[in-house]
Coordinates of C-alpha atoms in Angstrom, one line a residue:
Chain A
M1 CA -20.6 -20.1 -21.6
R2 CA -20.4 -19.4 -17.8
Q3 CA -18.5 -16.2 -18.9
K4 CA -21.0 -15.1 -21.2
K5 CA -23.6 -15.4 -18.5
D6 CA -21.6 -13.1 -16.4
L7 CA -21.0 -10.6 -19.0
L8 CA -24.9 -10.5 -19.7
D9 CA -25.7 -10.3 -15.8
L10 CA -23.3 -7.2 -15.7
A11 CA -24.8 -5.3 -18.5
V12 CA -28.3 -5.9 -17.1
V13 CA -27.2 -4.7 -13.6
T14 CA -25.4 -1.8 -15.4
L15 CA -28.3 -0.6 -17.4
L16 CA -30.4 -0.7 -14.4
A17 CA -28.0 1.3 -12.4
L18 CA -28.1 3.8 -15.2
L19 CA -31.8 3.9 -15.5
L20 CA -32.0 4.6 -11.6
S21 CA -29.5 7.3 -11.7
I22 CA -31.4 9.1 -14.5
A23 CA -34.8 8.7 -12.7
G24 CA -33.0 9.9 -9.3
S25 CA -31.4 13.0 -11.2
A26 CA -34.6 13.8 -12.8
R27 CA -36.5 13.8 -9.3
A28 CA -33.6 15.8 -7.9
D29 CA -33.8 18.4 -10.7
E30 CA -37.5 18.8 -10.1
A31 CA -37.1 19.4 -6.6
A32 CA -34.4 22.0 -7.3
N33 CA -36.6 23.6 -9.9
P34 CA -40.3 23.5 -9.3
P35 CA -42.4 23.4 -12.5
G36 CA -43.3 26.8 -13.7
V37 CA -46.9 28.0 -14.2
A38 CA -47.6 29.9 -17.4
V39 CA -50.2 33.0 -17.6
K40 CA -51.2 34.1 -21.1
I41 CA -52.1 37.6 -21.9
D42 CA -55.0 37.7 -24.6
N43 CA -57.6 39.9 -25.2
F44 CA -56.8 42.3 -22.9
T45 CA -57.1 39.9 -20.0
F46 CA -54.6 37.7 -17.8
G47 CA -55.5 33.9 -18.0
P48 CA -56.0 32.5 -15.6
S49 CA -56.5 35.9 -13.6
T50 CA -56.1 34.3 -10.5
L51 CA -53.2 31.4 -9.8
V52 CA -52.7 29.5 -6.8
V53 CA -49.1 28.2 -6.8
A54 CA -46.5 26.6 -4.1
R55 CA -43.5 28.4 -2.9
G56 CA -40.5 28.8 -5.2
T57 CA -42.9 28.5 -8.4
T58 CA -41.7 30.5 -11.3
V59 CA -44.7 32.2 -13.1
T60 CA -44.2 33.4 -16.9
W61 CA -46.6 36.1 -18.3
T62 CA -46.6 35.7 -22.2
N63 CA -48.3 38.5 -24.2
G64 CA -50.5 37.1 -26.6
D65 CA -51.9 40.4 -27.7
D66 CA -50.7 42.8 -30.5
I67 CA -50.9 45.4 -28.0
P68 CA -48.2 45.9 -25.6
H69 CA -48.5 45.2 -21.9
T70 CA -46.8 45.2 -18.6
I71 CA -47.0 43.1 -15.4
V72 CA -46.7 45.2 -12.0
A73 CA -47.4 43.9 -8.7
T74 CA -49.5 46.3 -6.5
D75 CA -46.9 46.3 -3.9
K76 CA -44.2 46.8 -6.7
S77 CA -42.5 43.4 -5.5
F78 CA -42.1 42.8 -9.1
K79 CA -42.5 44.6 -12.5
S80 CA -42.0 43.8 -16.1
K81 CA -40.7 46.0 -19.0
V82 CA -43.1 46.9 -21.8
L83 CA -43.8 43.5 -23.3
D84 CA -44.6 43.3 -27.0
T85 CA -46.5 40.5 -28.8
D86 CA -45.0 37.0 -27.8
E87 CA -42.5 38.5 -25.3
S88 CA -42.4 37.0 -21.7
F89 CA -41.7 38.1 -18.2
S90 CA -40.9 35.5 -15.4
Y91 CA -40.9 35.8 -11.5
T92 CA -40.4 33.3 -8.9
F93 CA -42.7 33.5 -5.7
E94 CA -40.5 32.7 -2.8
N95 CA -42.6 34.1 0.1
P96 CA -46.1 32.7 0.6
G97 CA -49.0 35.5 0.4
T98 CA -51.1 37.1 -2.1
Y99 CA -49.9 39.2 -5.1
P100 CA -52.1 41.2 -7.0
Y101 CA -51.0 42.6 -10.1
F102 CA -52.0 44.7 -13.0
C103 CA -50.9 46.0 -16.4
S104 CA -49.6 49.6 -16.2
I105 CA -50.7 50.8 -19.8
H106 CA -54.2 49.1 -18.9
P107 CA -55.0 49.5 -15.4
H108 CA -58.3 47.6 -15.6
M109 CA -56.3 44.4 -16.3
T110 CA -55.7 42.8 -13.3
G111 CA -54.6 39.4 -11.8
E112 CA -53.6 37.8 -8.5
V113 CA -50.9 35.3 -7.4
M114 CA -51.6 33.4 -4.3
V115 CA -48.6 31.6 -3.1
K116 CA -49.2 28.9 -0.4
Chain H
M1 CA -56.9 46.6 -4.6
S2 CA -58.9 49.6 -3.4
M3 CA -61.9 50.6 -5.6
A4 CA -61.8 54.0 -7.3
S5 CA -64.8 56.2 -6.8
L6 CA -65.9 58.6 -9.6
F7 CA -66.5 61.4 -7.0
D8 CA -63.3 61.2 -5.0
P9 CA -60.7 63.9 -6.1
R10 CA -57.8 61.6 -5.9
T11 CA -59.4 59.2 -8.4
V12 CA -59.7 62.1 -10.9
L13 CA -56.1 63.6 -10.0
L14 CA -54.4 60.5 -9.7
A15 CA -55.7 57.6 -11.2
K16 CA -53.0 55.9 -13.2
H17 CA -52.8 57.7 -16.4
A18 CA -56.5 58.1 -17.2
Q19 CA -56.1 62.1 -17.7
H20 CA -54.2 61.7 -20.9
V21 CA -57.1 59.5 -22.1
V22 CA -59.7 62.0 -21.3
L23 CA -57.8 65.2 -22.2
I24 CA -56.6 64.1 -25.5
H25 CA -60.3 64.2 -26.7
F26 CA -60.2 68.1 -26.5
P27 CA -57.4 68.7 -29.2
I28 CA -58.6 66.0 -31.4
A29 CA -62.2 67.5 -31.5
L30 CA -61.3 71.2 -31.6
F31 CA -58.8 70.6 -34.2
L32 CA -61.2 68.7 -36.6
A33 CA -64.0 71.4 -35.8
G34 CA -61.6 74.1 -36.5
V35 CA -60.3 72.9 -39.7
T36 CA -63.8 72.0 -41.0
F37 CA -65.2 75.5 -40.1
G38 CA -62.1 77.1 -41.7
L39 CA -62.7 75.3 -45.1
L40 CA -66.3 75.8 -44.9
G41 CA -65.7 79.6 -44.3
T42 CA -63.1 80.0 -47.3
W43 CA -65.6 78.0 -49.4
R44 CA -68.7 79.8 -48.4
K45 CA -66.9 83.2 -48.1
R46 CA -68.6 83.6 -44.9
A47 CA -66.3 85.5 -42.1
L48 CA -68.3 84.3 -39.2
L49 CA -67.3 80.6 -40.1
E50 CA -63.6 81.7 -40.5
E51 CA -64.0 83.3 -36.9
V52 CA -65.4 80.1 -35.2
A53 CA -62.5 78.2 -37.0
Y54 CA -59.9 80.5 -35.6
Y55 CA -61.1 80.2 -31.9
N56 CA -61.7 76.4 -32.1
L57 CA -57.7 76.2 -33.6
L58 CA -56.8 78.6 -30.8
A59 CA -58.3 76.1 -28.1
A60 CA -57.1 73.1 -29.8
A61 CA -53.4 74.5 -29.8
W62 CA -53.7 75.3 -26.2
S63 CA -55.1 72.0 -25.2
T64 CA -52.5 69.9 -26.8
L65 CA -50.4 71.1 -24.0
P66 CA -52.0 69.2 -21.2
A67 CA -52.5 66.3 -23.3
L68 CA -48.9 66.1 -24.2
A69 CA -47.8 66.7 -20.6
T70 CA -50.0 63.9 -19.3
G71 CA -48.9 61.7 -22.2
L72 CA -45.2 62.4 -21.3
M73 CA -46.2 62.0 -17.2
A74 CA -47.7 58.5 -18.1
W75 CA -44.6 57.6 -20.1
R76 CA -42.3 58.9 -17.2
F77 CA -44.4 57.5 -14.0
Q78 CA -46.5 54.4 -15.3
L79 CA -43.7 53.1 -17.6
E80 CA -40.6 54.5 -15.6
G81 CA -39.5 56.4 -18.8
Q82 CA -38.4 53.1 -20.1
K83 CA -37.2 53.1 -23.7
L84 CA -40.2 52.7 -26.1
R85 CA -40.5 50.5 -28.9
G86 CA -43.5 49.5 -31.5
L87 CA -46.7 51.2 -31.0
L88 CA -45.9 53.2 -28.0
L89 CA -43.0 54.8 -29.7
L90 CA -45.0 55.5 -32.9
H91 CA -47.6 56.9 -30.7
L92 CA -45.4 59.2 -29.2
I93 CA -43.9 60.4 -32.4
L94 CA -47.1 61.0 -34.3
G95 CA -48.4 62.7 -31.2
V96 CA -45.8 65.3 -31.1
A97 CA -46.1 65.8 -34.9
S98 CA -49.7 66.3 -34.4
S99 CA -49.2 68.7 -31.7
V100 CA -46.7 70.8 -33.8
T101 CA -48.9 70.5 -36.8
I102 CA -52.0 71.8 -34.9
G103 CA -49.8 74.7 -33.2
L104 CA -48.7 75.6 -37.1
V105 CA -52.1 75.7 -38.2
W106 CA -53.3 78.0 -35.4
W107 CA -50.1 80.4 -36.1
M108 CA -51.2 80.6 -39.8
H109 CA -54.4 81.6 -38.9
R110 CA -53.3 84.0 -36.4
R111 CA -50.9 86.0 -38.7
A112 CA -53.4 85.8 -41.3
R113 CA -55.8 87.7 -38.8
L114 CA -53.2 90.2 -37.5
W115 CA -51.9 91.2 -40.8
R116 CA -55.4 91.1 -42.5
R117 CA -54.2 89.0 -45.2
P118 CA -55.8 85.8 -46.8
L119 CA -54.8 82.6 -45.5
P120 CA -51.5 81.0 -47.8
G121 CA -52.3 78.5 -50.4
Y122 CA -50.6 75.8 -48.7
R123 CA -52.9 76.2 -45.9
V124 CA -55.1 73.4 -47.0
A125 CA -52.3 71.0 -47.4
V126 CA -51.1 71.4 -43.9
E127 CA -54.3 71.2 -42.5
L128 CA -55.1 68.1 -44.2
I129 CA -51.6 66.6 -43.0
G130 CA -52.6 67.7 -39.6
V131 CA -56.0 65.7 -39.9
G132 CA -54.3 62.8 -41.2
L133 CA -51.8 62.7 -38.2
V134 CA -54.4 63.3 -35.9
T135 CA -56.5 60.5 -37.0
L136 CA -53.5 58.3 -37.1
T137 CA -52.4 59.1 -33.5
G138 CA -56.0 58.7 -32.3
H139 CA -56.3 55.5 -33.8
L140 CA -53.2 54.2 -32.2
G141 CA -54.2 55.7 -29.0
G142 CA -57.4 53.7 -29.1
L143 CA -55.4 50.5 -30.0
L144 CA -53.3 51.2 -26.9
S145 CA -56.0 51.9 -24.6
G146 CA -58.2 48.9 -25.9
V147 CA -60.9 51.0 -27.2
N148 CA -60.2 50.1 -31.0
G149 CA -58.9 46.3 -30.0
P150 CA -60.4 43.3 -30.1
G151 CA -61.9 43.5 -26.6

């Protein structure tokens, strides 16, 4: 009877340790890969057109239009290829600052990423 | 981003690929007018209308050159010459085909004038193919620029 209780205690402790380690690794992953932010291109506009993100954030633009678009930083720090419908482009912002960008096919389409 | 001014020469000369979007309207309008006047001249047997058609087609053929050049420059500089796909590739192919057809139509009219001969019977077919190509290219251009788009 005593042996059975010890085994049960051991199982509970093991389960708790397992849960704690999973939670810990999830937090570690979160720190290593900060959550990404999505920008949708729809109807010739970037949505949202202005983003405020933390350093190290990856921003992903996805073209929801039937027309090709590009993502080009005004200072040329990042530049996508021509994105057809449902294609995406991602860029990770490592340094603080303001990054205005536009679509080089439709220069009136503009947006801005502010990195804190 | 700096604001562009309509009266600033840099805006006119260097503003992205805006030149192509402006210049492309000249060959389109001149070619469509030239074909219309040409067909009217043949139908009504009016030499003056055929003369008008000839000069419209002449201007159309020459105005394809800056339109083509600025389109190719937009590809080279705005898109850095990257491999085109989809609508952009189709627009390029149709644009070149339209320009060649416009040149061919003008050349047929020129040859008929120089040799004082009537225009060949297949001329109407070539002109209508040209009108179709120009219309399709223009429609794609409108979609690409956003003019014909949902916005």
